[in-house]
Coordinates of C-alpha atoms in Angstrom, one line a residue:
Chain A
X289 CA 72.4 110.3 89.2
X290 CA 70.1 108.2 86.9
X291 CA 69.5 104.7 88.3
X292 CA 72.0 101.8 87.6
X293 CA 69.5 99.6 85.5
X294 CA 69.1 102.2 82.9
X295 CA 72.3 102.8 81.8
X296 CA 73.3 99.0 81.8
X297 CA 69.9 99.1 79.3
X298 CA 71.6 101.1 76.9
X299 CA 74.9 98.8 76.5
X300 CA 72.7 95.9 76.4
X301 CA 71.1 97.5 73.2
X302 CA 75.0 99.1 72.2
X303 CA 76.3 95.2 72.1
X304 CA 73.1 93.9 70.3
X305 CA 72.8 96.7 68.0
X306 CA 76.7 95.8 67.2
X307 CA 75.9 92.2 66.6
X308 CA 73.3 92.5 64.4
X309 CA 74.4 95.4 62.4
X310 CA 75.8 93.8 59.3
X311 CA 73.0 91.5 59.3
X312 CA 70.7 94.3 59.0
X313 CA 72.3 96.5 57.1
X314 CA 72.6 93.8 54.0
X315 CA 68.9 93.2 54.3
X316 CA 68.2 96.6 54.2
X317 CA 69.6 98.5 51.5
X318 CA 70.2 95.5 48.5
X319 CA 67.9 93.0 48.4
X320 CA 64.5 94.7 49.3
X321 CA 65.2 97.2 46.6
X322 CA 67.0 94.6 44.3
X323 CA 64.1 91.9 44.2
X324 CA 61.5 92.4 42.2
X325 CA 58.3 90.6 43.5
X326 CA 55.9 91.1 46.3
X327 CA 56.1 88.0 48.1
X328 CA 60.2 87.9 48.1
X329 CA 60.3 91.8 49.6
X330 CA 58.1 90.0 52.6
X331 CA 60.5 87.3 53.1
X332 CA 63.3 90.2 53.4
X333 CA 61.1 92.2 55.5
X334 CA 60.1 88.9 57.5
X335 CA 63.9 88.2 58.3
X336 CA 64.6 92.1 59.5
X337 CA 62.1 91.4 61.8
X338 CA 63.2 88.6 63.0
X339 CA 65.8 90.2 64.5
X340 CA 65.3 91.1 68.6
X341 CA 64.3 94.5 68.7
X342 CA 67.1 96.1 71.0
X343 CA 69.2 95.4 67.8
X344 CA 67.5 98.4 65.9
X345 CA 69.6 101.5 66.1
X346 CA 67.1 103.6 66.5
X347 CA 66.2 102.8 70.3
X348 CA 69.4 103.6 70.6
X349 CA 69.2 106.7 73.5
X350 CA 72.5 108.6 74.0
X351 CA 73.3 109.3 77.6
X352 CA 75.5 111.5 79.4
X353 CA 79.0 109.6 80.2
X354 CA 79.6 110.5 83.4
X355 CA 76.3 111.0 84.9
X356 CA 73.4 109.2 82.4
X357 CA 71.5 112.0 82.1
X358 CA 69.0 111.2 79.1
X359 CA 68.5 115.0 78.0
X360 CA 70.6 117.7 77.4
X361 CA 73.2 115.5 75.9
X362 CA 75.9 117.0 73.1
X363 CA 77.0 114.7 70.5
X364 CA 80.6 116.3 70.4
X365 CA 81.5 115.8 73.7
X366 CA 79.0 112.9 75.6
X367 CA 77.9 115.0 78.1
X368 CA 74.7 117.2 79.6
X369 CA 74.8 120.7 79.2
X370 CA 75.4 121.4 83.6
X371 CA 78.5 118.5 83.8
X372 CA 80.0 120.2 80.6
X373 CA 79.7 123.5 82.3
X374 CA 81.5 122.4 85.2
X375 CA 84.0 120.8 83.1
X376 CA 85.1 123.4 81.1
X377 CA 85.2 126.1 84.2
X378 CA 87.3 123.4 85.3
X379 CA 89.6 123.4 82.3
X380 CA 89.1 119.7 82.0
X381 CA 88.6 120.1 78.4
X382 CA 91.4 120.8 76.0
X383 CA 91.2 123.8 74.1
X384 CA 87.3 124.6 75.3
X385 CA 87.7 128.5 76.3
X386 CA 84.5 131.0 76.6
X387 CA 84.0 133.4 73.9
X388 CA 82.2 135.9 75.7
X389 CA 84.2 137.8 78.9
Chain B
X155 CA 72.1 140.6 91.7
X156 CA 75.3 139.6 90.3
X157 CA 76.5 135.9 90.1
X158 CA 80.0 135.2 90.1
X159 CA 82.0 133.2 87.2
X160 CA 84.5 130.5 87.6
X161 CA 87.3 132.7 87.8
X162 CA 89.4 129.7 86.4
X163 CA 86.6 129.3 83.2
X164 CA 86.8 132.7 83.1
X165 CA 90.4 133.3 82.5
X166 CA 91.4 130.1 80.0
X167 CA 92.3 132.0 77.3
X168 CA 95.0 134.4 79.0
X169 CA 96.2 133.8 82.5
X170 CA 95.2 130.1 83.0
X171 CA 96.1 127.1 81.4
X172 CA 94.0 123.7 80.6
X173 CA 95.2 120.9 82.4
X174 CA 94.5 118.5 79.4
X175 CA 96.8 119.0 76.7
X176 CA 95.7 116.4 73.9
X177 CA 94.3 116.8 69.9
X178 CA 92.3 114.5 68.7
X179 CA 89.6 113.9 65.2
X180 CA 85.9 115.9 66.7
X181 CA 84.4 112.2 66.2
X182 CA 87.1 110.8 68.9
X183 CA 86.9 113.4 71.2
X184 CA 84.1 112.1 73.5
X185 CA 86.7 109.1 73.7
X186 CA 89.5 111.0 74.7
X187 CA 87.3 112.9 77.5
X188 CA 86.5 109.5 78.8
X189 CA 89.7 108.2 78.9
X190 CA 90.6 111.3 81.3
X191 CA 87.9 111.0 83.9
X192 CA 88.9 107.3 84.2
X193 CA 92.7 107.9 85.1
X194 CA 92.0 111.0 87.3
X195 CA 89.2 109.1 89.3
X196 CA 91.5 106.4 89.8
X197 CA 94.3 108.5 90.7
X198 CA 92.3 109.9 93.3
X199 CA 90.3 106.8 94.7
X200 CA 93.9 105.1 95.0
X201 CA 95.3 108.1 97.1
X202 CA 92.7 108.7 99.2
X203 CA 92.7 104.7 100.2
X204 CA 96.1 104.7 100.8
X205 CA 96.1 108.0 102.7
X206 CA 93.8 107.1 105.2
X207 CA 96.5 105.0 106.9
X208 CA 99.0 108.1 107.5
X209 CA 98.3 111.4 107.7
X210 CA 95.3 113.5 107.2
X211 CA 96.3 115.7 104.4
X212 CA 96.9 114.6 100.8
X213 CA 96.7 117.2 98.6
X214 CA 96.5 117.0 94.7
X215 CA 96.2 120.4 93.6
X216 CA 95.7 119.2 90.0
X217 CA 96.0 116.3 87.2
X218 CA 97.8 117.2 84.1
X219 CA 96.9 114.7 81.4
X220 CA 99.0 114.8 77.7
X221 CA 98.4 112.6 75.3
X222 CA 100.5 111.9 72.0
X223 CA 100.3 109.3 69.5
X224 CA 102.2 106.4 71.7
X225 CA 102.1 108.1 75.0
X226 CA 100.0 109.0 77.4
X227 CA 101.9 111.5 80.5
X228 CA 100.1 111.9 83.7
X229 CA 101.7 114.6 86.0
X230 CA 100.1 115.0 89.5
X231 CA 101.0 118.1 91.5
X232 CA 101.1 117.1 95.1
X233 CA 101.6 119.4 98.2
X234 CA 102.6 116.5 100.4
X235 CA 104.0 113.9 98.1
X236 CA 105.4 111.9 101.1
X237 CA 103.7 108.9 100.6
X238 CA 103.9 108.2 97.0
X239 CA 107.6 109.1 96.7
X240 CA 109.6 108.5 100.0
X241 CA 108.6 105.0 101.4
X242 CA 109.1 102.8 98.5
X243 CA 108.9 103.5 95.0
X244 CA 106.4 100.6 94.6
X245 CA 103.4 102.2 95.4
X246 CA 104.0 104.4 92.0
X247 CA 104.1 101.3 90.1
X248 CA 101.1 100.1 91.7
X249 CA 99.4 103.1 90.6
X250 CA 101.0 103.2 86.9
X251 CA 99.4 99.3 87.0
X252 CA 95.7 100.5 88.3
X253 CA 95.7 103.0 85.9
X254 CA 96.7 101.0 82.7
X255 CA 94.2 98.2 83.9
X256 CA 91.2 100.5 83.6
X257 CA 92.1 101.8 80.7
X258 CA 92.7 98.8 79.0
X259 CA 95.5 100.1 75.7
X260 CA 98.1 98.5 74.9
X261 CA 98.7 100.9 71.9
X262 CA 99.9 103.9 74.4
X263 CA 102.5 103.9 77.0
X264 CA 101.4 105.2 80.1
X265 CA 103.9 107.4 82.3
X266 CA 102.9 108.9 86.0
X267 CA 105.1 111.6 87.2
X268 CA 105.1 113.4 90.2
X269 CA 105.7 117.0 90.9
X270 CA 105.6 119.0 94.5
X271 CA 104.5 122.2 94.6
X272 CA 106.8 124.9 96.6
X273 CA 104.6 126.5 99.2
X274 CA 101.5 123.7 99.3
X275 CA 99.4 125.9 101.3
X276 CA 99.6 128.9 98.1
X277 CA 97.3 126.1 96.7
X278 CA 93.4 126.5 97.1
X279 CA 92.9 123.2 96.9
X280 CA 95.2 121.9 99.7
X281 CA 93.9 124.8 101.6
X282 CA 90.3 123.3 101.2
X283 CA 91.3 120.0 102.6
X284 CA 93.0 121.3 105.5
X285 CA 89.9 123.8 106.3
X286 CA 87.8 120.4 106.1
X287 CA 89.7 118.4 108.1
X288 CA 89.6 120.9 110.7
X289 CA 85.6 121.4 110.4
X290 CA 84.9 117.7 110.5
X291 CA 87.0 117.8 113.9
X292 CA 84.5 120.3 114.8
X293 CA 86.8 123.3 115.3
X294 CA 85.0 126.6 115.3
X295 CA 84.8 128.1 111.6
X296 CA 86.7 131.9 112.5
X297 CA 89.5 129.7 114.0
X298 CA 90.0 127.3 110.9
X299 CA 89.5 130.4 108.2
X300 CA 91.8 132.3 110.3
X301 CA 94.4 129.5 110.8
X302 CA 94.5 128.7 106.8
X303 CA 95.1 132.5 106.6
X304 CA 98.2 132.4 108.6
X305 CA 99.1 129.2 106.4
X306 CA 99.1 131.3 103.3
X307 CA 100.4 134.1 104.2
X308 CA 104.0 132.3 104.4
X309 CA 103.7 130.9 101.3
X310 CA 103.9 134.1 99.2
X311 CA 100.4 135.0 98.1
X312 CA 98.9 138.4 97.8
X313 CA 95.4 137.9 98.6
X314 CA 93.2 135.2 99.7
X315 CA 89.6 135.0 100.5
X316 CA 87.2 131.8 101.6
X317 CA 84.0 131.6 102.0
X318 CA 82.3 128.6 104.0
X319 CA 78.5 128.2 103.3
X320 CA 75.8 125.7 105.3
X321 CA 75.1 125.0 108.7
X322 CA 77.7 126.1 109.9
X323 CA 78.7 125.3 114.3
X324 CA 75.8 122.8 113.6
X325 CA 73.4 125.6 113.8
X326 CA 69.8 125.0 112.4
X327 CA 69.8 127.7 110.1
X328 CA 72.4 127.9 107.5
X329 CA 74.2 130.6 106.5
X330 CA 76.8 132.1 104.6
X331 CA 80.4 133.6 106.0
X332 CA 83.3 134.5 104.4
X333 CA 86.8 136.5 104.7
X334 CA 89.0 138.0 103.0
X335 CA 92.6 139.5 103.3
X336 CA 94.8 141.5 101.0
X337 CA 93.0 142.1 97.5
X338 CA 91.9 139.7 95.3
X339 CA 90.6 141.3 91.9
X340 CA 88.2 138.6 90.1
X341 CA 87.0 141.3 87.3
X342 CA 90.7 141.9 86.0
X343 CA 91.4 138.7 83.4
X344 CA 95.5 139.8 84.0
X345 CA 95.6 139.0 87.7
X346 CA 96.4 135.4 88.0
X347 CA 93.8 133.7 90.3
X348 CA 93.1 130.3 91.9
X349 CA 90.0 128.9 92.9
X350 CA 88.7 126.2 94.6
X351 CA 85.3 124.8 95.2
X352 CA 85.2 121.6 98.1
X353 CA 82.8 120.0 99.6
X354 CA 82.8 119.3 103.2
X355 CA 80.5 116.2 104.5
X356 CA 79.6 116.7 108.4
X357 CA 76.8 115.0 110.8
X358 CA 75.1 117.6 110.2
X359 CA 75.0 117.6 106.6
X360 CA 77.6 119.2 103.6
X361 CA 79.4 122.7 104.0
X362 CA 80.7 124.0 100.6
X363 CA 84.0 125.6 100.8
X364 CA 85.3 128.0 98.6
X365 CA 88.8 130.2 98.4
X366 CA 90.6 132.6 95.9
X367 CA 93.7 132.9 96.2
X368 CA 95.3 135.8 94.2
X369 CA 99.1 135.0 93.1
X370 CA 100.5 137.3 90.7
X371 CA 99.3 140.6 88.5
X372 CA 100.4 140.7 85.0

């Protein structure tokens, strides 16, 4: 089990990446592109960096749900490789069969 | 050297059924998945406070979780539903209320049902309890395992075999016994089999209980 601190890390940066997400997305794709001069892109670039850092999706880490285990993780279901294992011999997950027997 | 499968992974497709019945979009389903662990760990944390008071055993084989658009329908097969369904229907309600508090929808309607299993002890996991109530009270192992073999065979079962691994009597050096009666065929998909896999806390450290039980051929 991964220490307590770590996963309450990754919903601190979840509810500030939230937040700040319209924010950043408007500066983002539209006005850099949009404005023409130098100085104006800096301004744009100035205020996406304003923003706290935890707000950037990309330090975004996925964990495993059920025991925050930083590798190994699968999109489809939240979980590391072993605890999916264990789940499906444990037919906890609908529909997951084996396909080799 | 041969390892061996999850007889219960092993046979989802034929002879074993999943005990969450639910479709949902691929992008929700991590959702979904988490909405089950939370209701089946609260199910459990609330029995095992409230059995502590009464008897030992409690005895959830399983936790059947469906889901539909506007409902959500818990069943929990119980050996020994006593407790939640003879003294007072309230301690149902109490659960339905945990339940709906962690999970925090108002869009579903939640609905916990009940259902008691003929012949509890034809059920690895209540077997596994009672073997680990008997090892925590520090009865020798051959006299549990033999004991939860005369509990099975009057419930109508046609093989059983457990197997109790770790240091065992207390002993330094841990080791690994096991028995078995009657047949129990784990390579044949068509032979319906139950497993269990408990673990045991002791003084002297954890024992890890396991039992087959073969119930039917196809």
């Amino acid at each position: 089990m991964v220490k307590n601190n770590l996963i309450h890390r990754e919903k601190k940066r979840q509810k500030l990446e939230q937040k700040y997400h319209l924010i950043r997305r408007s500066s983002k794709k539209k006005e850099i592109s949009k404005v023409p001069s130098l100085s104006e892109k800096w301004k744009i670039h100035g205020k996406l960096q304003s923003s706290p850092r935890n707000s950037a999706p990309t330090r975004l880490h996925r964990r495993c749900f059920s025991t925050g285990r930083p590798r190994a993780n699968y999109r489809d279901f939240g979980l590391s490789g072993h605890i999916l294992r264990e789940m499906v011999h444990a037919c906890l997950l609908p529909r997951a069969t084996r396909s080799s027997w | 050297m041969g390892q061996k499968i999850n007889p219960l992974g092993f046979r989802l497709g034929t002879t074993q059924s999943h005990h969450s019945l639910w479709f949902v979009q691929p992008k929700k389903y991590s959702e979904g998945l988490q909405e089950d662990k939370k209701i089946r760990d609260c199910i459990k944390n609330y029995v095992q406070k409230n059995m502590r008071l009464s008897s030992g055993v409690e005895g959830i084989a399983h936790i059947e979780i469906q889901k539909r658009l506007d409902l959500i329908q818990v069943i929990i097969y119980m050996g020994f539903p006593k407790l939640l369904i003879e003294d007072k229907p309230r301690k149902l309600e109490e659960l339905q209320m945990n339940v709906q508090k962690e999970l925090n929808c108002m869009n579903r309607k939640l609905n916990i049902a009940i259902t008691r299993i003929g012949n509890p002890y034809g059920h690895p996991n209540i077997l596994a309890e009672f073997i680990a109530g008997q090892l925590k009270n520090r009865v020798s192992f051959r006299k549990a395992m033999k004991k939860a073999i005369e509990l099975t065979e009057q419930a109508d079962t046609k093989g059983i075999q457990i197997q109790i691994a770790g240091r065992i009597d207390g002993k330094e050096i841990a080791r690994v016994e096991w028995i078995r009666e009657g047949r129990v065929p784990l390579q044949t998909i068509g032979a319906k089999i139950e497993y269990c896999s408990y673990r045991v806390r002791t003084i002297y450290g954890v024992l890890g209980i396991k039992i087959w039980i073969f119930i039917d051929e196809e």
